[in-house]
Coordinates of N, CA and C in Angstrom, one line a residue:
M1 N -23.4 -33.3 37.6 CA -23.0 -34.2 38.6 C -24.1 -34.6 39.6
M2 N -24.1 -35.8 40.0 CA -25.1 -36.3 41.0 C -24.4 -36.7 42.2
E3 N -24.8 -36.3 43.4 CA -24.2 -36.7 44.6 C -25.3 -37.2 45.5
W4 N -24.9 -38.1 46.4 CA -25.9 -38.6 47.4 C -25.2 -38.9 48.7
K5 N -26.0 -38.9 49.8 CA -25.6 -39.3 51.1 C -26.8 -39.7 51.9
E6 N -27.0 -41.0 52.1 CA -28.1 -41.5 52.9 C -27.6 -42.3 54.0
E7 N -28.4 -42.3 55.1 CA -28.0 -43.2 56.2 C -29.2 -43.7 56.9
R8 N -29.0 -44.9 57.5 CA -30.1 -45.5 58.3 C -29.5 -46.5 59.3
I9 N -30.3 -46.8 60.3 CA -29.9 -47.8 61.3 C -30.4 -49.1 60.9
I10 N -29.5 -50.1 60.9 CA -29.9 -51.5 60.6 C -29.9 -52.3 61.8
E11 N -30.9 -53.1 62.1 CA -31.0 -53.9 63.3 C -30.2 -55.2 63.2
A12 N -28.9 -55.0 63.0 CA -28.0 -56.2 62.8 C -26.6 -55.8 63.3
N13 N -25.9 -56.9 63.6 CA -24.5 -56.7 64.1 C -23.6 -56.1 63.0
I14 N -22.7 -55.3 63.3 CA -21.8 -54.6 62.3 C -21.1 -55.7 61.4
E15 N -20.6 -56.8 62.0 CA -19.9 -57.8 61.3 C -20.9 -58.5 60.2
T16 N -22.1 -58.7 60.6 CA -23.1 -59.3 59.7 C -23.3 -58.4 58.5
V17 N -23.4 -57.1 58.7 CA -23.7 -56.1 57.7 C -22.4 -56.1 56.8
W18 N -21.2 -56.0 57.4 CA -19.9 -55.8 56.7 C -19.7 -57.0 55.8
N19 N -20.1 -58.2 56.2 CA -19.9 -59.4 55.4 C -20.6 -59.3 54.0
L20 N -21.7 -58.5 54.0 CA -22.4 -58.3 52.7 C -21.5 -57.5 51.7
F21 N -20.6 -56.8 52.2 CA -19.7 -55.9 51.3 C -18.4 -56.6 50.9
Q22 N -18.2 -57.9 51.3 CA -17.1 -58.7 50.9 C -17.3 -59.0 49.4
E23 N -16.2 -59.1 48.7 CA -16.2 -59.2 47.2 C -17.1 -60.4 46.8
E24 N -17.0 -61.5 47.5 CA -17.8 -62.7 47.1 C -19.3 -62.5 47.3
N25 N -19.7 -61.6 48.1 CA -21.1 -61.4 48.4 C -21.7 -60.2 47.6
M26 N -20.9 -59.5 46.8 CA -21.4 -58.4 46.1 C -22.7 -58.7 45.3
P27 N -22.8 -59.9 44.6 CA -24.0 -60.2 43.8 C -25.3 -60.2 44.7
V28 N -25.1 -60.5 46.0 CA -26.3 -60.5 46.8 C -26.9 -59.1 47.0
I29 N -26.0 -58.1 47.2 CA -26.5 -56.7 47.3 C -26.6 -55.9 46.0
M30 N -25.9 -56.4 45.0 CA -25.8 -55.8 43.7 C -26.1 -56.8 42.6
P31 N -27.4 -57.3 42.5 CA -27.8 -58.4 41.6 C -27.4 -58.1 40.1
K32 N -27.3 -56.8 39.7 CA -27.0 -56.6 38.3 C -25.5 -56.7 38.0
V33 N -24.7 -56.9 39.1 CA -23.2 -57.2 38.9 C -23.2 -58.7 38.7
I34 N -22.9 -59.1 37.4 CA -22.9 -60.5 37.1 C -21.5 -61.2 37.2
E35 N -20.5 -60.3 37.4 CA -19.1 -60.9 37.5 C -18.3 -59.9 38.3
N36 N -17.4 -60.4 39.2 CA -16.6 -59.6 40.0 C -15.3 -60.3 40.2
E37 N -14.4 -60.2 39.2 CA -13.1 -61.0 39.2 C -11.9 -60.1 39.8
P38 N -11.2 -60.6 40.7 CA -10.0 -59.9 41.2 C -9.0 -59.8 40.1
V39 N -8.4 -58.6 39.9 CA -7.4 -58.3 38.9 C -6.0 -58.1 39.6
H40 N -6.1 -57.3 40.7 CA -4.9 -57.0 41.5 C -5.4 -56.8 42.9
I41 N -4.8 -57.6 43.8 CA -5.1 -57.5 45.2 C -4.0 -56.9 46.1
E42 N -4.3 -55.9 46.8 CA -3.3 -55.3 47.7 C -3.7 -55.6 49.2
E43 N -2.6 -55.9 50.0 CA -2.8 -56.2 51.4 C -3.4 -54.9 52.0
G44 N -4.4 -55.0 52.8 CA -5.0 -53.8 53.4 C -6.1 -53.2 52.5
G45 N -6.3 -53.8 51.3 CA -7.5 -53.4 50.5 C -7.2 -52.2 49.5
V46 N -6.7 -51.1 50.0 CA -6.5 -49.9 49.1 C -5.6 -50.3 47.9
G47 N -6.1 -50.0 46.7 CA -5.3 -50.3 45.5 C -5.7 -51.6 44.8
S48 N -6.6 -52.4 45.5 CA -7.1 -53.6 44.9 C -8.0 -53.2 43.8
K49 N -7.9 -54.1 42.7 CA -8.8 -53.8 41.5 C -9.5 -55.1 41.1
Y50 N -10.8 -54.9 40.7 CA -11.6 -56.0 40.3 C -12.3 -55.6 38.9
R51 N -12.4 -56.7 38.1 CA -13.1 -56.5 36.8 C -14.5 -56.9 37.1
Q52 N -15.4 -55.9 36.9 CA -16.8 -56.2 37.1 C -17.6 -56.1 35.8
K53 N -18.6 -56.9 35.7 CA -19.5 -56.9 34.6 C -20.9 -56.6 35.2
Y54 N -21.6 -55.6 34.6 CA -22.9 -55.2 35.0 C -23.8 -55.3 33.9
Q55 N -25.0 -56.0 34.2 CA -26.0 -56.2 33.1 C -27.2 -55.4 33.4
E56 N -27.6 -54.6 32.3 CA -28.8 -53.8 32.4 C -29.6 -54.3 31.1
G57 N -30.6 -55.1 31.3 CA -31.4 -55.7 30.2 C -30.5 -56.6 29.5
K58 N -30.3 -56.4 28.1 CA -29.4 -57.3 27.3 C -28.0 -56.7 27.3
R59 N -27.8 -55.5 27.7 CA -26.5 -54.8 27.6 C -25.6 -55.2 28.8
V60 N -24.4 -55.5 28.5 CA -23.4 -55.8 29.6 C -22.2 -54.8 29.4
E61 N -21.9 -54.1 30.5 CA -20.8 -53.2 30.6 C -19.7 -53.9 31.4
S62 N -18.5 -53.7 31.0 CA -17.3 -54.2 31.8 C -16.4 -53.0 32.2
Y63 N -16.0 -53.1 33.4 CA -15.1 -52.0 33.9 C -14.3 -52.4 35.0
I64 N -13.3 -51.7 35.4 CA -12.4 -52.0 36.5 C -12.8 -51.1 37.7
V65 N -13.0 -51.8 38.8 CA -13.4 -51.1 40.1 C -12.1 -51.1 41.0
E66 N -11.7 -49.9 41.5 CA -10.6 -49.8 42.4 C -11.0 -49.5 43.8
T67 N -10.5 -50.2 44.8 CA -10.7 -49.8 46.2 C -9.8 -48.6 46.5
V68 N -10.4 -47.5 46.8 CA -9.6 -46.3 47.1 C -9.6 -45.9 48.5
G69 N -10.4 -46.5 49.3 CA -10.5 -46.3 50.8 C -10.9 -47.5 51.5
Y70 N -10.3 -47.8 52.6 CA -10.6 -49.1 53.3 C -10.3 -48.9 54.8
E71 N -11.2 -49.3 55.7 CA -10.9 -49.3 57.1 C -11.8 -50.5 57.7
D72 N -11.2 -51.2 58.6 CA -11.9 -52.3 59.2 C -11.5 -52.5 60.7
T73 N -12.3 -51.8 61.6 CA -12.1 -51.9 63.0 C -13.3 -52.5 63.6
D74 N -13.3 -52.7 64.9 CA -14.5 -53.3 65.6 C -15.7 -52.3 65.6
E75 N -15.3 -51.0 65.6 CA -16.4 -49.9 65.7 C -16.8 -49.3 64.4
K76 N -15.8 -49.4 63.4 CA -16.1 -48.7 62.1 C -15.6 -49.6 61.0
K77 N -16.4 -49.7 59.9 CA -16.0 -50.4 58.7 C -16.2 -49.4 57.6
Y78 N -15.3 -49.3 56.6 CA -15.4 -48.3 55.5 C -14.8 -48.9 54.3
K79 N -15.5 -48.7 53.2 CA -15.0 -49.2 51.9 C -15.4 -48.1 50.9
Q80 N -14.4 -47.6 50.1 CA -14.7 -46.6 49.1 C -14.2 -47.2 47.7
L81 N -15.1 -47.2 46.8 CA -14.8 -47.7 45.4 C -14.9 -46.6 44.4
S82 N -14.1 -46.8 43.3 CA -14.2 -45.8 42.2 C -14.0 -46.6 40.9
F83 N -14.8 -46.1 39.8 CA -14.6 -46.7 38.5 C -15.2 -45.8 37.5
T84 N -14.8 -46.0 36.2 CA -15.3 -45.2 35.1 C -16.2 -46.2 34.3
L85 N -17.4 -45.7 34.0 CA -18.4 -46.5 33.3 C -18.6 -46.0 31.9
A86 N -18.4 -46.9 30.9 CA -18.6 -46.6 29.5 C -17.9 -45.3 29.0
K87 N -16.7 -45.1 29.6 CA -15.8 -43.9 29.2 C -16.6 -42.6 29.3
A88 N -17.7 -42.6 30.0 CA -18.6 -41.4 30.1 C -18.8 -40.9 31.5
F89 N -18.8 -41.9 32.5 CA -19.1 -41.5 33.9 C -18.0 -41.9 34.8
E90 N -17.7 -41.0 35.7 CA -16.7 -41.4 36.8 C -17.6 -41.5 38.1
I91 N -17.6 -42.7 38.7 CA -18.4 -43.0 39.8 C -17.6 -43.4 41.0
T92 N -17.8 -42.7 42.1 CA -17.1 -43.0 43.4 C -18.1 -43.1 44.4
F93 N -18.1 -44.1 45.2 CA -19.1 -44.3 46.3 C -18.4 -45.0 47.5
S94 N -19.1 -44.9 48.6 CA -18.5 -45.5 49.8 C -19.6 -46.0 50.7
F95 N -19.3 -47.0 51.5 CA -20.1 -47.6 52.5 C -19.4 -47.4 53.8
T96 N -20.1 -46.8 54.8 CA -19.5 -46.7 56.1 C -20.5 -47.4 57.1
L97 N -19.9 -48.2 57.9 CA -20.7 -48.9 59.0 C -20.2 -48.5 60.3
L98 N -21.0 -48.0 61.2 CA -20.6 -47.6 62.5 C -21.4 -48.4 63.5
K99 N -20.7 -49.0 64.5 CA -21.4 -49.8 65.5 C -22.1 -48.9 66.5
V100 N -23.4 -49.1 66.6 CA -24.2 -48.3 67.5 C -24.4 -49.1 68.8
E101 N -24.8 -50.3 68.7 CA -24.9 -51.3 69.8 C -24.5 -52.7 69.2
E102 N -24.5 -53.7 70.0 CA -24.2 -55.0 69.6 C -25.0 -55.5 68.3
S103 N -26.3 -55.1 68.3 CA -27.1 -55.6 67.2 C -27.7 -54.4 66.4
R104 N -27.0 -53.3 66.4 CA -27.5 -52.1 65.7 C -26.3 -51.5 65.0
T105 N -26.5 -51.2 63.7 CA -25.4 -50.6 62.9 C -25.9 -49.4 62.1
R106 N -25.1 -48.3 62.2 CA -25.5 -47.2 61.3 C -24.8 -47.4 60.0
F107 N -25.6 -47.4 58.9 CA -25.2 -47.6 57.5 C -25.2 -46.3 56.8
I108 N -24.1 -45.8 56.3 CA -24.0 -44.6 55.5 C -23.5 -44.9 54.1
Y109 N -24.3 -44.5 53.1 CA -24.0 -44.8 51.7 C -23.9 -43.4 51.0
E110 N -22.7 -43.1 50.5 CA -22.6 -41.9 49.8 C -21.7 -42.0 48.6
G111 N -21.9 -41.0 47.7 CA -21.1 -41.1 46.5 C -21.4 -40.0 45.5
K112 N -20.7 -40.1 44.4 CA -21.0 -39.1 43.3 C -20.8 -39.7 42.0
N113 N -21.5 -39.3 41.0 CA -21.5 -39.7 39.6 C -21.3 -38.5 38.8
Q114 N -20.3 -38.4 38.0 CA -20.1 -37.2 37.2 C -19.7 -37.6 35.7
G115 N -20.2 -36.8 34.8 CA -19.9 -37.1 33.4 C -18.4 -36.6 33.2
V116 N -17.7 -37.5 32.4 CA -16.3 -37.2 32.2 C -16.0 -36.7 30.8
N117 N -17.1 -36.7 29.9 CA -17.0 -36.2 28.6 C -18.3 -35.6 28.2
F118 N -18.4 -35.0 27.0 CA -19.6 -34.3 26.6 C -20.9 -35.2 26.7
V119 N -20.8 -36.5 26.2 CA -21.9 -37.4 26.2 C -22.3 -37.7 27.7
G120 N -21.3 -37.9 28.5 CA -21.6 -38.2 29.9 C -22.3 -37.1 30.6
R121 N -21.8 -35.8 30.3 CA -22.4 -34.6 31.0 C -23.8 -34.4 30.5
V122 N -24.1 -34.6 29.2 CA -25.4 -34.5 28.7 C -26.3 -35.5 29.3
L123 N -25.9 -36.8 29.4 CA -26.7 -37.8 30.0 C -27.0 -37.6 31.5
M124 N -26.0 -37.0 32.2 CA -26.2 -36.6 33.6 C -27.3 -35.6 33.7
K125 N -27.3 -34.6 32.8 CA -28.4 -33.6 32.8 C -29.8 -34.2 32.5
L126 N -29.8 -35.2 31.7 CA -31.1 -35.8 31.3 C -31.6 -36.7 32.4
G127 N -30.7 -37.2 33.3 CA -31.2 -38.2 34.3 C -32.0 -37.5 35.3
S128 N -33.0 -38.2 35.8 CA -33.9 -37.6 36.8 C -33.4 -37.8 38.2
K129 N -33.5 -36.7 39.1 CA -33.1 -36.8 40.5 C -34.0 -37.9 41.2
K130 N -35.2 -37.9 40.8 CA -36.2 -38.8 41.5 C -35.8 -40.3 41.2
N131 N -35.4 -40.6 40.0 CA -35.0 -41.9 39.6 C -33.7 -42.3 40.3
N132 N -32.7 -41.3 40.3 CA -31.5 -41.6 41.0 C -31.7 -41.9 42.5
Q133 N -32.6 -41.1 43.1 CA -32.9 -41.3 44.5 C -33.5 -42.7 44.8
K134 N -34.3 -43.1 43.8 CA -34.9 -44.5 43.9 C -33.9 -45.5 43.9
V135 N -32.9 -45.4 43.0 CA -31.8 -46.4 42.9 C -31.0 -46.4 44.3
V136 N -30.7 -45.3 44.8 CA -30.0 -45.2 46.1 C -30.9 -45.9 47.2
N137 N -32.2 -45.5 47.3 CA -33.1 -46.1 48.3 C -33.2 -47.6 48.1
D138 N -33.4 -48.1 46.9 CA -33.5 -49.5 46.6 C -32.3 -50.3 47.1
F139 N -31.1 -49.7 46.9 CA -29.9 -50.3 47.3 C -29.8 -50.4 48.8
M140 N -30.1 -49.4 49.5 CA -30.1 -49.4 51.0 C -31.1 -50.4 51.5
D141 N -32.3 -50.4 50.9 CA -33.3 -51.4 51.3 C -32.8 -52.8 51.2
R142 N -32.1 -53.1 50.0 CA -31.6 -54.5 49.8 C -30.5 -54.8 50.8
V143 N -29.6 -53.9 51.1 CA -28.6 -54.2 52.1 C -29.3 -54.5 53.5
E144 N -30.3 -53.6 53.9 CA -30.9 -53.9 55.1 C -31.7 -55.2 55.2
E145 N -32.4 -55.5 54.1 CA -33.1 -56.8 54.0 C -32.2 -58.0 54.1
E146 N -31.1 -57.9 53.4 CA -30.1 -59.1 53.4 C -29.4 -59.2 54.7
A147 N -29.1 -58.0 55.4 CA -28.5 -58.1 56.7 C -29.4 -58.7 57.7
L148 N -30.7 -58.3 57.6 CA -31.7 -58.9 58.6 C -31.9 -60.4 58.3
K149 N -31.8 -60.8 57.1 CA -31.9 -62.3 56.8 C -30.7 -63.0 57.3
A150 N -29.5 -62.4 57.1 CA -28.3 -63.0 57.6 C -28.2 -63.1 59.2
E151 N -28.7 -62.0 59.8 CA -28.8 -61.9 61.2 C -29.7 -63.0 61.8
A152 N -30.8 -63.2 61.1 CA -31.8 -64.2 61.6 C -31.2 -65.6 61.6
K153 N -30.2 -65.8 60.8 CA -29.6 -67.2 60.7 C -28.5 -67.4 61.8
T154 N -28.1 -66.3 62.4 CA -27.0 -66.5 63.4 C -27.6 -66.8 64.8

C-alpha cells in the first residue's frame, strides 16, 4: 500500500483554487484524464459517479470515480474520491482547502493506493516510493500553478 499526505500554502483565494476541482476543470489539473462524464449525480455531491478515461502513452483505462466525501463552506472545501483501476488497485484520495487569509489557501492532498488482488499487490511492491512522491509533488505544483494563473486573471 502507498499512502501520502502533502500540504502547502497557495497564494490564491480559496474559491479560485476550489474552482480547479470542479468536474469540468479536472483536465486542467489532471491532463491525463481525457474524459470525465457524469454517470449519476447526487445533490450535495456524495454518491455522485463519473466515468473517467485516463491515458498513459497509448493505453487508455476507463473506470468509475465516486465522490465519497464532500464539504463546501466559506472556510473549508473538501472532496474525497475513490475508484478501482484495472481491477488491481483501489485508490482513494482527497483535496482539502482551508482559508488562511483572503488570498492564501492551505491545500492538503492525501490518499492511498492499495493492491486489491495478487497482481495489484505485486505491482505496488515494485513501484518506487521516489517515483510516487514525484507524481504527488507534480500534481501539487500543477494545482498551485493553475491557481496562480487563475488568480492573476481576477
